[in-house]
C-alpha cells in the first residue's frame, strides 16, 4: 500500500505512544497497532498504563490513558525507554506524555481538542501548540475531530457523539500510514467486533481509511518509517499478555497433571483478567469460582486441593494480606496449591493500576509462625505461561502452597510468544495413595516420602484413607493433634526441609556475561527485560558486568551463593526498597547493594546503564 | 475415584474415630455427635464419600471425632473450604460444622453466600448463644442484656436469628432442632442429608459451663411441649402437652390459640415446607417471646451450584468441543517465521 516515492527511514526499532482520555479508546488503538506489527513479524513489547478510575473526569491529567509499544526488527525485551512518536488526543495526554518523549521526536495532536477549557483542565496556562514550548519536537497538528466528522457526515445512523467515538481509528489510520502498515487486520477485527452494527462498522472503517489517506494526500508527515521483520527463532507466534499467558499456563498444567483446574478468586486489579480468561474455558472443565471475598477465595482453594483438583487463586497484594491466615492453613495441611500475586503499587490500596515488586517479603514472611513457602517469579509476559506450569509442578511435588509473583507490568504488557506444541510439554507426575481394606494397617496422612518429604495426597472418595486434617499442631505421621514439644519442633523442621529440598529439582542459576568480574546485577520478576538490555549494552561498551535473573526466590538455586562470591560488587535493582537484596544479605551474609526505585513504572534501560557506569566508576 | 460399590452395611461404630472426645461433661455437643454417628449409616453414602469441615470453636472439634474425611479449618471459614471441595468433587456428602460465633460473627459473610449459592452442603450450626472456647463472652445470638465476662453490665447488642439470616439468603432447606431431643435431632440430620442443595440446620445446643440456663423451658420434658411447636409437613400446627394449643394467623401475625370451643384444628395454620412466606413467618418466632417452631421450616428443590457449573461445562464442551490446548494456544492472530 505504500507509495515508493515516499521518503522512508529504515529503523531498527521505534517506540510509539498513543495517549488520550480514558474514554478515547487508546488501549484499543495501541492493541490494534501492536497486533498488526506482530503479525508482520516485528518483535513487539507493549506497556499499557491507565488510570485507576474507570472514568476519571474527561480531559484531566488523572484521566489520561496511554499505550506504549516498542516494535523492532531485532529481539527486544522492554517497551522502550522513550517514545519517538506520540499521538496525543488532548492537552492532558500531551502534558502527561511529553516529559518521556525522545528529544526531536514527533508529536501528532488532535488540535480540535485544544480548547480553552481542555487546556485549563490540563493545567496549561497558554496553548503549547502556539507558545513555542514544543520547539524541540516535530509538531504535527491535525484537526482530527472535524476531519473525522466531515468524513463520516453521510452516515446518518451515527450521532455526532457516535462519530467522535470513531476518532481513535482515524488516529490509528495515520499511524498505519506513517509506519507503512496494512489495514486489513484491523478492518477484519472491526467487522467481527461490531458484527450486526453496520453503521458502527462503516464509521470505524471509514475513519481508519480516512486517517490513512490523510497521511498520504496531505503529506503532513515529513517522515515515514520502515521497520523490517525481526529474525526471531522460527515457529508460529502469537501475542500474549502476562495474564493471558498465566491463564493458558494453568490450563496446561491441569491437563498435564490429568486434573480439573479450580480457580477460586475475588476480583482485584491487576489480576482479574486471569479470571476473565479462565472463565471462557469451561470446555476445559475449568471451574472458576468468584468468591464473596479474598478469604473465601483462599478457603475454596484449600477445599478444592483437598478434593484433588489443581487449585489456584489469583490476587494482588491487598488480597494476599486477607488470604494470609488461609495460606498458612494450606501450609499446615500440606496440600498443593498455587497463589498468584499480580503485584501492584503499595502499601494499602496504593497504586492499583501501576506496577511494583514490593510483595516479595510479604510472600516470604507475611504469616504467623514459621511458615515456609515456595516463591517463583516469571520474567516476562510470555514467561508467565512457564511459571504457572512450574509452580504447579513444585506444589504437587512438595505438597505445599507455591507463590507466583507476577506484577502489573507483566500482567498487561504483551510480547510475541513462540507457541509450543502441547505434546512437547512434559507431564506433571501426581501420586495418590490407593484405597485400603478395613484390616490393612492404618493410613498415616503425614508419613513423608523419604525423598521429597511430601506427605501423601489422599483424596476424599478413596476407601480406607479417611483422615482428619487441621490447623492445630500435629504428631508426625498420624497427623493427630499433639501439643508434645518434640512433635512441634519436628513438624516445623520437616516443613522447612521439604521446601529446601526443592532446590534439588530446580535448575542451576545461569549467568549472562562473564563468570566472574567487577559487577553482577541480580534481578527477579518483571525487571528482566530492562536489566538484561542494560547489561548487554554495558557489555558492548566493554564493561565487566554480568546479570543473574532469578526465577526461584525460595528456595534459591543451589549454586547462587557461589555465583555471588565471584564478583567484586553485587547490585540488586528492584522496584521496591530492596527486598531481594535484604533476603540475599540474610541468606549469604554478604555485602549486597540495592538499587531501588518506586516510580510506579518499570526500569528504563538507561537507568540500568547509568547505574552500571556509576558502580564501575 | 474409588467409590465403593459394595453394599453399604455401615453402623454407628464405623463413624467413631480413635480420638478421645474432649468436650466438657454434659455438653450438648455429645448428643449431636451421637446422633450424627447414628444417622450417617442410613443416608446411603459410602463412608469415604463423607467429609466434615469445621471452623474454630468448641463445636468445630467435631471432625476429629468422626471417622470420615475431615478438616478442622480456620475461624469462620468452613463454608469456603466446603464450597471449594464440593465444586471440585460434587459427588461427596460435605458437612459444615459451625457455631454461633464461628458462623454468624467472624464467618457471617460466608454463611450468607454459601446458602445463597445453594452449594450442596449440610450446614449444622450449633447455637449455644455464647463463646465457649474463649471462655464465656457474649456471641451474636446472645440475648440483649446478657451478662458475660465481656459484657458485665449486659450486652447492648441485638441478637441475630440464624434462621432469618438463612431465609434472607433464600435457603432451600431450613430447619431447627435441639440437642436435648435426640430423636428429633437425628431425624432432622437425616432430612438435611437427603436434601440436595444447601441444607441449613440450627441446633439449640447447651453450653453447660458458660450458658447453662439458656434453653430452660425447651429441654425439660415437663415443660418443653408447651414451648415448642414441632412442625410436620401437611399437618396443622398443634402443640402443647395435651395437643390443646395451636398456631393460627391473625392478619399477618402468628397467634397462639387454645383449641376447644372457639377454635378447632381447622382454624390452624397447616405446615407447607414449600411456602416461603410461611417459612418467613415461622423463622421469626423465638422462645421465650413465643413458642419456638422446630423441624423443617422450608424445603424446596432448586439447582445446586455444581449443577449449574457442570451444566455450563457440558454446554461449552458441546458447542466448542472438549478443550484442546493446541487450539487454545492458536486462538489469536498468529504468524509464522
Ligand atoms: S465450653 Fe460449653 S460448648 Fe464448649 S465444650 Fe464446654 S460445655 Fe460444650
PDB file of C-alpha atoms in Angstrom, chain B residues 58-292:
ATOM      1  CA  UNK B  58     -15.952 -25.941  70.705  1.00  0.00           C
ATOM      2  CA  UNK B  59     -18.258 -27.359  68.036  1.00  0.00           C
ATOM      3  CA  UNK B  60     -15.503 -27.250  65.457  1.00  0.00           C
ATOM      4  CA  UNK B  61     -13.620 -30.114  67.118  1.00  0.00           C
ATOM      5  CA  UNK B  62     -16.378 -32.295  65.684  1.00  0.00           C
ATOM      6  CA  UNK B  63     -14.490 -33.608  62.607  1.00  0.00           C
ATOM      7  CA  UNK B  64     -11.744 -35.106  64.789  1.00  0.00           C
ATOM      8  CA  UNK B  65     -14.315 -37.417  66.341  1.00  0.00           C
ATOM      9  CA  UNK B  66     -15.823 -38.615  63.073  1.00  0.00           C
ATOM     10  CA  UNK B  67     -14.100 -41.465  61.278  1.00  0.00           C
ATOM     11  CA  UNK B  68     -14.620 -39.837  57.896  1.00  0.00           C
ATOM     12  CA  UNK B  69     -12.586 -37.384  55.876  1.00  0.00           C
ATOM     13  CA  UNK B  70     -12.422 -34.021  57.595  1.00  0.00           C
ATOM     14  CA  UNK B  71     -10.784 -30.656  58.035  1.00  0.00           C
ATOM     15  CA  UNK B  72     -10.650 -28.556  61.180  1.00  0.00           C
ATOM     16  CA  UNK B  73     -10.040 -25.272  59.412  1.00  0.00           C
ATOM     17  CA  UNK B  74      -9.819 -21.641  60.493  1.00  0.00           C
ATOM     18  CA  UNK B  75     -12.262 -19.422  62.269  1.00  0.00           C
ATOM     19  CA  UNK B  76     -15.438 -18.770  60.311  1.00  0.00           C
ATOM     20  CA  UNK B  77     -14.188 -20.120  57.005  1.00  0.00           C
ATOM     21  CA  UNK B  78     -15.512 -23.678  56.909  1.00  0.00           C
ATOM     22  CA  UNK B  79     -18.159 -22.819  54.281  1.00  0.00           C
ATOM     23  CA  UNK B  80     -15.444 -21.591  51.944  1.00  0.00           C
ATOM     24  CA  UNK B  81     -13.415 -24.794  52.133  1.00  0.00           C
ATOM     25  CA  UNK B  82     -16.568 -26.828  51.814  1.00  0.00           C
ATOM     26  CA  UNK B  83     -17.566 -24.869  48.707  1.00  0.00           C
ATOM     27  CA  UNK B  84     -14.224 -25.464  47.015  1.00  0.00           C
ATOM     28  CA  UNK B  85     -14.335 -29.141  47.898  1.00  0.00           C
ATOM     29  CA  UNK B  86     -17.901 -29.561  46.707  1.00  0.00           C
ATOM     30  CA  UNK B  87     -17.182 -27.790  43.415  1.00  0.00           C
ATOM     31  CA  UNK B  88     -14.036 -29.842  42.820  1.00  0.00           C
ATOM     32  CA  UNK B  89     -15.795 -33.054  43.752  1.00  0.00           C
ATOM     33  CA  UNK B  90     -19.600 -32.779  43.583  1.00  0.00           C
ATOM     34  CA  UNK B  91     -20.189 -36.459  44.470  1.00  0.00           C
ATOM     35  CA  UNK B  92     -19.200 -36.003  48.086  1.00  0.00           C
ATOM     36  CA  UNK B  93     -21.521 -35.552  51.043  1.00  0.00           C
ATOM     37  CA  UNK B  94     -19.969 -32.500  52.669  1.00  0.00           C
ATOM     38  CA  UNK B  95     -20.939 -31.301  56.137  1.00  0.00           C
ATOM     39  CA  UNK B  96     -20.114 -27.935  57.629  1.00  0.00           C
ATOM     40  CA  UNK B  97     -19.974 -27.818  61.399  1.00  0.00           C
ATOM     41  CA  UNK B  98     -20.114 -24.325  62.820  1.00  0.00           C
ATOM     42  CA  UNK B  99     -21.281 -22.374  65.825  1.00  0.00           C
ATOM     43  CA  UNK B 100     -22.956 -19.071  66.560  1.00  0.00           C
ATOM     44  CA  UNK B 101     -19.650 -17.234  66.864  1.00  0.00           C
ATOM     45  CA  UNK B 102     -17.895 -19.075  64.046  1.00  0.00           C
ATOM     46  CA  UNK B 103     -20.785 -18.982  61.619  1.00  0.00           C
ATOM     47  CA  UNK B 104     -22.529 -15.738  62.422  1.00  0.00           C
ATOM     48  CA  UNK B 105     -19.793 -13.450  63.680  1.00  0.00           C
ATOM     49  CA  UNK B 106     -16.409 -13.975  62.055  1.00  0.00           C
ATOM     50  CA  UNK B 107     -17.848 -16.135  59.278  1.00  0.00           C
ATOM     51  CA  UNK B 108     -21.212 -14.419  58.794  1.00  0.00           C
ATOM     52  CA  UNK B 109     -20.365 -13.325  55.298  1.00  0.00           C
ATOM     53  CA  UNK B 110     -19.505 -16.821  54.140  1.00  0.00           C
ATOM     54  CA  UNK B 111     -22.609 -18.375  55.630  1.00  0.00           C
ATOM     55  CA  UNK B 112     -24.787 -15.918  53.764  1.00  0.00           C
ATOM     56  CA  UNK B 113     -23.114 -16.590  50.445  1.00  0.00           C
ATOM     57  CA  UNK B 114     -22.793 -20.345  50.669  1.00  0.00           C
ATOM     58  CA  UNK B 115     -26.527 -20.553  51.297  1.00  0.00           C
ATOM     59  CA  UNK B 116     -27.333 -18.045  48.554  1.00  0.00           C
ATOM     60  CA  UNK B 117     -25.362 -20.140  46.066  1.00  0.00           C
ATOM     61  CA  UNK B 118     -27.164 -23.307  47.107  1.00  0.00           C
ATOM     62  CA  UNK B 119     -23.920 -25.261  47.299  1.00  0.00           C
ATOM     63  CA  UNK B 120     -24.809 -28.888  48.029  1.00  0.00           C
ATOM     64  CA  UNK B 121     -23.739 -28.976  51.685  1.00  0.00           C
ATOM     65  CA  UNK B 122     -25.231 -29.763  55.064  1.00  0.00           C
ATOM     66  CA  UNK B 123     -24.560 -26.878  57.397  1.00  0.00           C
ATOM     67  CA  UNK B 124     -25.090 -27.598  61.074  1.00  0.00           C
ATOM     68  CA  UNK B 125     -24.928 -24.535  63.287  1.00  0.00           C
ATOM     69  CA  UNK B 126     -24.563 -25.317  66.985  1.00  0.00           C
ATOM     70  CA  UNK B 127     -26.201 -22.368  68.695  1.00  0.00           C
ATOM     71  CA  UNK B 128     -25.355 -22.046  72.379  1.00  0.00           C
ATOM     72  CA  UNK B 129     -25.574 -18.268  72.364  1.00  0.00           C
ATOM     73  CA  UNK B 130     -22.154 -17.853  73.947  1.00  0.00           C
ATOM     74  CA  UNK B 131     -18.454 -18.095  73.138  1.00  0.00           C
ATOM     75  CA  UNK B 132     -17.384 -21.321  74.818  1.00  0.00           C
ATOM     76  CA  UNK B 133     -13.814 -21.984  73.706  1.00  0.00           C
ATOM     77  CA  UNK B 134     -12.676 -18.469  74.622  1.00  0.00           C
ATOM     78  CA  UNK B 135     -14.414 -18.914  77.969  1.00  0.00           C
ATOM     79  CA  UNK B 136     -17.656 -17.101  78.015  1.00  0.00           C
ATOM     80  CA  UNK B 137     -18.063 -13.870  76.058  1.00  0.00           C
ATOM     81  CA  UNK B 138     -21.423 -12.899  74.536  1.00  0.00           C
ATOM     82  CA  UNK B 139     -21.989 -14.061  70.953  1.00  0.00           C
ATOM     83  CA  UNK B 140     -24.028 -12.673  68.046  1.00  0.00           C
ATOM     84  CA  UNK B 141     -27.002 -14.748  69.192  1.00  0.00           C
ATOM     85  CA  UNK B 142     -26.785 -13.792  72.891  1.00  0.00           C
ATOM     86  CA  UNK B 143     -29.869 -12.014  74.117  1.00  0.00           C
ATOM     87  CA  UNK B 144     -29.758  -8.266  74.680  1.00  0.00           C
ATOM     88  CA  UNK B 145     -28.767  -7.556  78.246  1.00  0.00           C
ATOM     89  CA  UNK B 146     -26.861 -10.819  78.567  1.00  0.00           C
ATOM     90  CA  UNK B 147     -24.239 -10.517  81.285  1.00  0.00           C
ATOM     91  CA  UNK B 148     -20.967 -12.203  80.400  1.00  0.00           C
ATOM     92  CA  UNK B 149     -17.285 -11.646  81.091  1.00  0.00           C
ATOM     93  CA  UNK B 150     -17.096  -9.186  78.214  1.00  0.00           C
ATOM     94  CA  UNK B 151     -20.457  -7.609  78.995  1.00  0.00           C
ATOM     95  CA  UNK B 152     -20.547  -7.325  82.797  1.00  0.00           C
ATOM     96  CA  UNK B 153     -23.262  -4.689  82.596  1.00  0.00           C
ATOM     97  CA  UNK B 154     -25.220  -6.617  79.996  1.00  0.00           C
ATOM     98  CA  UNK B 155     -24.870  -6.899  76.223  1.00  0.00           C
ATOM     99  CA  UNK B 156     -26.012  -3.748  74.450  1.00  0.00           C
ATOM    100  CA  UNK B 157     -26.380  -5.584  71.154  1.00  0.00           C
ATOM    101  CA  UNK B 158     -29.368  -7.135  69.447  1.00  0.00           C
ATOM    102  CA  UNK B 159     -29.055 -10.819  68.647  1.00  0.00           C
ATOM    103  CA  UNK B 160     -29.342 -12.233  65.164  1.00  0.00           C
ATOM    104  CA  UNK B 161     -31.745 -15.057  64.436  1.00  0.00           C
ATOM    105  CA  UNK B 162     -29.888 -17.658  62.330  1.00  0.00           C
ATOM    106  CA  UNK B 163     -32.991 -18.879  60.547  1.00  0.00           C
ATOM    107  CA  UNK B 164     -33.947 -15.367  59.493  1.00  0.00           C
ATOM    108  CA  UNK B 165     -30.487 -14.962  58.050  1.00  0.00           C
ATOM    109  CA  UNK B 166     -30.789 -18.262  56.183  1.00  0.00           C
ATOM    110  CA  UNK B 167     -34.153 -17.177  54.816  1.00  0.00           C
ATOM    111  CA  UNK B 168     -32.641 -13.867  53.702  1.00  0.00           C
ATOM    112  CA  UNK B 169     -30.184 -15.899  51.648  1.00  0.00           C
ATOM    113  CA  UNK B 170     -33.103 -17.841  50.150  1.00  0.00           C
ATOM    114  CA  UNK B 171     -32.059 -21.130  51.719  1.00  0.00           C
ATOM    115  CA  UNK B 172     -33.608 -24.168  50.090  1.00  0.00           C
ATOM    116  CA  UNK B 173     -33.626 -26.181  53.311  1.00  0.00           C
ATOM    117  CA  UNK B 174     -34.076 -24.576  56.720  1.00  0.00           C
ATOM    118  CA  UNK B 175     -34.603 -26.496  59.934  1.00  0.00           C
ATOM    119  CA  UNK B 176     -34.256 -26.173  63.669  1.00  0.00           C
ATOM    120  CA  UNK B 177     -33.779 -28.819  66.328  1.00  0.00           C
ATOM    121  CA  UNK B 178     -32.385 -29.179  69.835  1.00  0.00           C
ATOM    122  CA  UNK B 179     -29.667 -31.315  71.433  1.00  0.00           C
ATOM    123  CA  UNK B 180     -31.956 -32.493  74.251  1.00  0.00           C
ATOM    124  CA  UNK B 181     -34.338 -34.227  71.849  1.00  0.00           C
ATOM    125  CA  UNK B 182     -32.138 -36.891  70.238  1.00  0.00           C
ATOM    126  CA  UNK B 183     -34.855 -38.437  68.180  1.00  0.00           C
ATOM    127  CA  UNK B 184     -35.902 -35.166  66.614  1.00  0.00           C
ATOM    128  CA  UNK B 185     -32.277 -34.188  66.153  1.00  0.00           C
ATOM    129  CA  UNK B 186     -31.452 -37.442  64.365  1.00  0.00           C
ATOM    130  CA  UNK B 187     -34.468 -37.113  62.120  1.00  0.00           C
ATOM    131  CA  UNK B 188     -33.566 -33.561  61.119  1.00  0.00           C
ATOM    132  CA  UNK B 189     -29.950 -34.514  60.395  1.00  0.00           C
ATOM    133  CA  UNK B 190     -31.238 -37.299  58.188  1.00  0.00           C
ATOM    134  CA  UNK B 191     -33.534 -34.971  56.286  1.00  0.00           C
ATOM    135  CA  UNK B 192     -30.745 -32.445  55.852  1.00  0.00           C
ATOM    136  CA  UNK B 193     -28.522 -35.159  54.421  1.00  0.00           C
ATOM    137  CA  UNK B 194     -31.172 -36.220  51.939  1.00  0.00           C
ATOM    138  CA  UNK B 195     -31.780 -32.677  50.671  1.00  0.00           C
ATOM    139  CA  UNK B 196     -29.869 -31.635  47.572  1.00  0.00           C
ATOM    140  CA  UNK B 197     -28.594 -28.090  47.984  1.00  0.00           C
ATOM    141  CA  UNK B 198     -27.500 -26.030  50.964  1.00  0.00           C
ATOM    142  CA  UNK B 199     -29.275 -27.534  53.986  1.00  0.00           C
ATOM    143  CA  UNK B 200     -29.181 -25.217  56.947  1.00  0.00           C
ATOM    144  CA  UNK B 201     -29.874 -26.641  60.402  1.00  0.00           C
ATOM    145  CA  UNK B 202     -29.796 -24.651  63.610  1.00  0.00           C
ATOM    146  CA  UNK B 203     -29.297 -26.852  66.667  1.00  0.00           C
ATOM    147  CA  UNK B 204     -30.045 -25.319  70.028  1.00  0.00           C
ATOM    148  CA  UNK B 205     -27.079 -26.589  71.972  1.00  0.00           C
ATOM    149  CA  UNK B 206     -26.433 -26.381  75.649  1.00  0.00           C
ATOM    150  CA  UNK B 207     -23.137 -24.988  76.887  1.00  0.00           C
ATOM    151  CA  UNK B 208     -23.301 -26.349  80.412  1.00  0.00           C
ATOM    152  CA  UNK B 209     -20.321 -24.324  81.517  1.00  0.00           C
ATOM    153  CA  UNK B 210     -20.901 -20.804  80.276  1.00  0.00           C
ATOM    154  CA  UNK B 211     -24.597 -20.584  79.404  1.00  0.00           C
ATOM    155  CA  UNK B 212     -26.348 -23.436  81.172  1.00  0.00           C
ATOM    156  CA  UNK B 213     -29.800 -21.915  81.559  1.00  0.00           C
ATOM    157  CA  UNK B 214     -30.191 -20.617  78.024  1.00  0.00           C
ATOM    158  CA  UNK B 215     -32.579 -23.350  76.939  1.00  0.00           C
ATOM    159  CA  UNK B 216     -34.525 -23.706  80.178  1.00  0.00           C
ATOM    160  CA  UNK B 217     -38.070 -24.282  79.147  1.00  0.00           C
ATOM    161  CA  UNK B 218     -37.130 -26.156  75.980  1.00  0.00           C
ATOM    162  CA  UNK B 219     -35.138 -29.068  77.303  1.00  0.00           C
ATOM    163  CA  UNK B 220     -37.107 -30.272  80.241  1.00  0.00           C
ATOM    164  CA  UNK B 221     -39.695 -32.848  79.215  1.00  0.00           C
ATOM    165  CA  UNK B 222     -42.239 -31.464  81.621  1.00  0.00           C
ATOM    166  CA  UNK B 223     -42.441 -28.063  80.044  1.00  0.00           C
ATOM    167  CA  UNK B 224     -40.959 -28.325  76.594  1.00  0.00           C
ATOM    168  CA  UNK B 225     -44.147 -29.326  74.826  1.00  0.00           C
ATOM    169  CA  UNK B 226     -45.710 -26.058  75.887  1.00  0.00           C
ATOM    170  CA  UNK B 227     -42.906 -24.075  74.331  1.00  0.00           C
ATOM    171  CA  UNK B 228     -42.042 -25.951  71.165  1.00  0.00           C
ATOM    172  CA  UNK B 229     -44.169 -26.358  68.074  1.00  0.00           C
ATOM    173  CA  UNK B 230     -42.965 -29.490  66.309  1.00  0.00           C
ATOM    174  CA  UNK B 231     -43.672 -28.904  62.639  1.00  0.00           C
ATOM    175  CA  UNK B 232     -44.796 -31.615  60.289  1.00  0.00           C
ATOM    176  CA  UNK B 233     -45.363 -31.041  56.618  1.00  0.00           C
ATOM    177  CA  UNK B 234     -49.053 -31.072  55.728  1.00  0.00           C
ATOM    178  CA  UNK B 235     -50.180 -31.107  59.353  1.00  0.00           C
ATOM    179  CA  UNK B 236     -51.895 -28.358  61.348  1.00  0.00           C
ATOM    180  CA  UNK B 237     -49.619 -26.639  63.828  1.00  0.00           C
ATOM    181  CA  UNK B 238     -50.812 -28.142  67.082  1.00  0.00           C
ATOM    182  CA  UNK B 239     -48.694 -28.204  70.206  1.00  0.00           C
ATOM    183  CA  UNK B 240     -48.918 -28.489  73.978  1.00  0.00           C
ATOM    184  CA  UNK B 241     -48.657 -31.470  76.225  1.00  0.00           C
ATOM    185  CA  UNK B 242     -52.307 -32.268  75.647  1.00  0.00           C
ATOM    186  CA  UNK B 243     -52.138 -31.166  71.998  1.00  0.00           C
ATOM    187  CA  UNK B 244     -54.555 -28.494  73.008  1.00  0.00           C
ATOM    188  CA  UNK B 245     -52.966 -25.399  71.583  1.00  0.00           C
ATOM    189  CA  UNK B 246     -52.226 -24.255  68.090  1.00  0.00           C
ATOM    190  CA  UNK B 247     -50.870 -21.566  65.838  1.00  0.00           C
ATOM    191  CA  UNK B 248     -53.056 -19.562  63.536  1.00  0.00           C
ATOM    192  CA  UNK B 249     -52.678 -16.409  61.551  1.00  0.00           C
ATOM    193  CA  UNK B 250     -54.351 -13.202  62.615  1.00  0.00           C
ATOM    194  CA  UNK B 251     -53.798 -10.755  59.804  1.00  0.00           C
ATOM    195  CA  UNK B 252     -50.144 -11.215  59.073  1.00  0.00           C
ATOM    196  CA  UNK B 253     -49.238 -12.118  62.654  1.00  0.00           C
ATOM    197  CA  UNK B 254     -48.986 -15.588  64.098  1.00  0.00           C
ATOM    198  CA  UNK B 255     -51.229 -16.090  67.091  1.00  0.00           C
ATOM    199  CA  UNK B 256     -51.398 -18.842  69.726  1.00  0.00           C
ATOM    200  CA  UNK B 257     -54.861 -20.131  70.423  1.00  0.00           C
ATOM    201  CA  UNK B 258     -56.372 -22.757  72.715  1.00  0.00           C
ATOM    202  CA  UNK B 259     -58.245 -25.475  70.927  1.00  0.00           C
ATOM    203  CA  UNK B 260     -61.737 -26.079  72.181  1.00  0.00           C
ATOM    204  CA  UNK B 261     -64.989 -24.190  71.852  1.00  0.00           C
ATOM    205  CA  UNK B 262     -63.734 -21.245  69.883  1.00  0.00           C
ATOM    206  CA  UNK B 263     -61.011 -22.781  67.699  1.00  0.00           C
ATOM    207  CA  UNK B 264     -60.546 -26.160  66.177  1.00  0.00           C
ATOM    208  CA  UNK B 265     -57.681 -27.678  64.182  1.00  0.00           C
ATOM    209  CA  UNK B 266     -59.299 -26.375  61.021  1.00  0.00           C
ATOM    210  CA  UNK B 267     -58.532 -22.831  62.079  1.00  0.00           C
ATOM    211  CA  UNK B 268     -54.847 -23.516  62.431  1.00  0.00           C
ATOM    212  CA  UNK B 269     -52.019 -22.991  60.026  1.00  0.00           C
ATOM    213  CA  UNK B 270     -51.162 -26.108  58.084  1.00  0.00           C
ATOM    214  CA  UNK B 271     -47.465 -26.540  57.544  1.00  0.00           C
ATOM    215  CA  UNK B 272     -46.225 -26.495  53.983  1.00  0.00           C
ATOM    216  CA  UNK B 273     -42.456 -26.663  53.595  1.00  0.00           C
ATOM    217  CA  UNK B 274     -42.620 -25.232  50.100  1.00  0.00           C
ATOM    218  CA  UNK B 275     -44.213 -21.931  51.120  1.00  0.00           C
ATOM    219  CA  UNK B 276     -41.604 -19.252  51.531  1.00  0.00           C
ATOM    220  CA  UNK B 277     -43.925 -16.715  53.159  1.00  0.00           C
ATOM    221  CA  UNK B 278     -44.939 -19.222  55.779  1.00  0.00           C
ATOM    222  CA  UNK B 279     -41.309 -20.132  56.407  1.00  0.00           C
ATOM    223  CA  UNK B 280     -40.505 -16.461  56.852  1.00  0.00           C
ATOM    224  CA  UNK B 281     -43.221 -16.082  59.477  1.00  0.00           C
ATOM    225  CA  UNK B 282     -42.139 -19.206  61.345  1.00  0.00           C
ATOM    226  CA  UNK B 283     -38.458 -18.379  61.271  1.00  0.00           C
ATOM    227  CA  UNK B 284     -39.009 -15.171  63.210  1.00  0.00           C
ATOM    228  CA  UNK B 285     -40.670 -16.904  66.173  1.00  0.00           C
ATOM    229  CA  UNK B 286     -38.330 -17.497  69.098  1.00  0.00           C
ATOM    230  CA  UNK B 287     -38.694 -18.605  72.669  1.00  0.00           C
ATOM    231  CA  UNK B 288     -39.377 -17.040  75.178  1.00  0.00           C
ATOM    232  CA  UNK B 289     -41.294 -14.360  73.257  1.00  0.00           C
ATOM    233  CA  UNK B 290     -43.410 -17.119  71.730  1.00  0.00           C
ATOM    234  CA  UNK B 291     -43.228 -20.899  71.392  1.00  0.00           C
ATOM    235  CA  UNK B 292     -40.469 -21.826  69.015  1.00  0.00           C
TER     236      UNK B 292
END
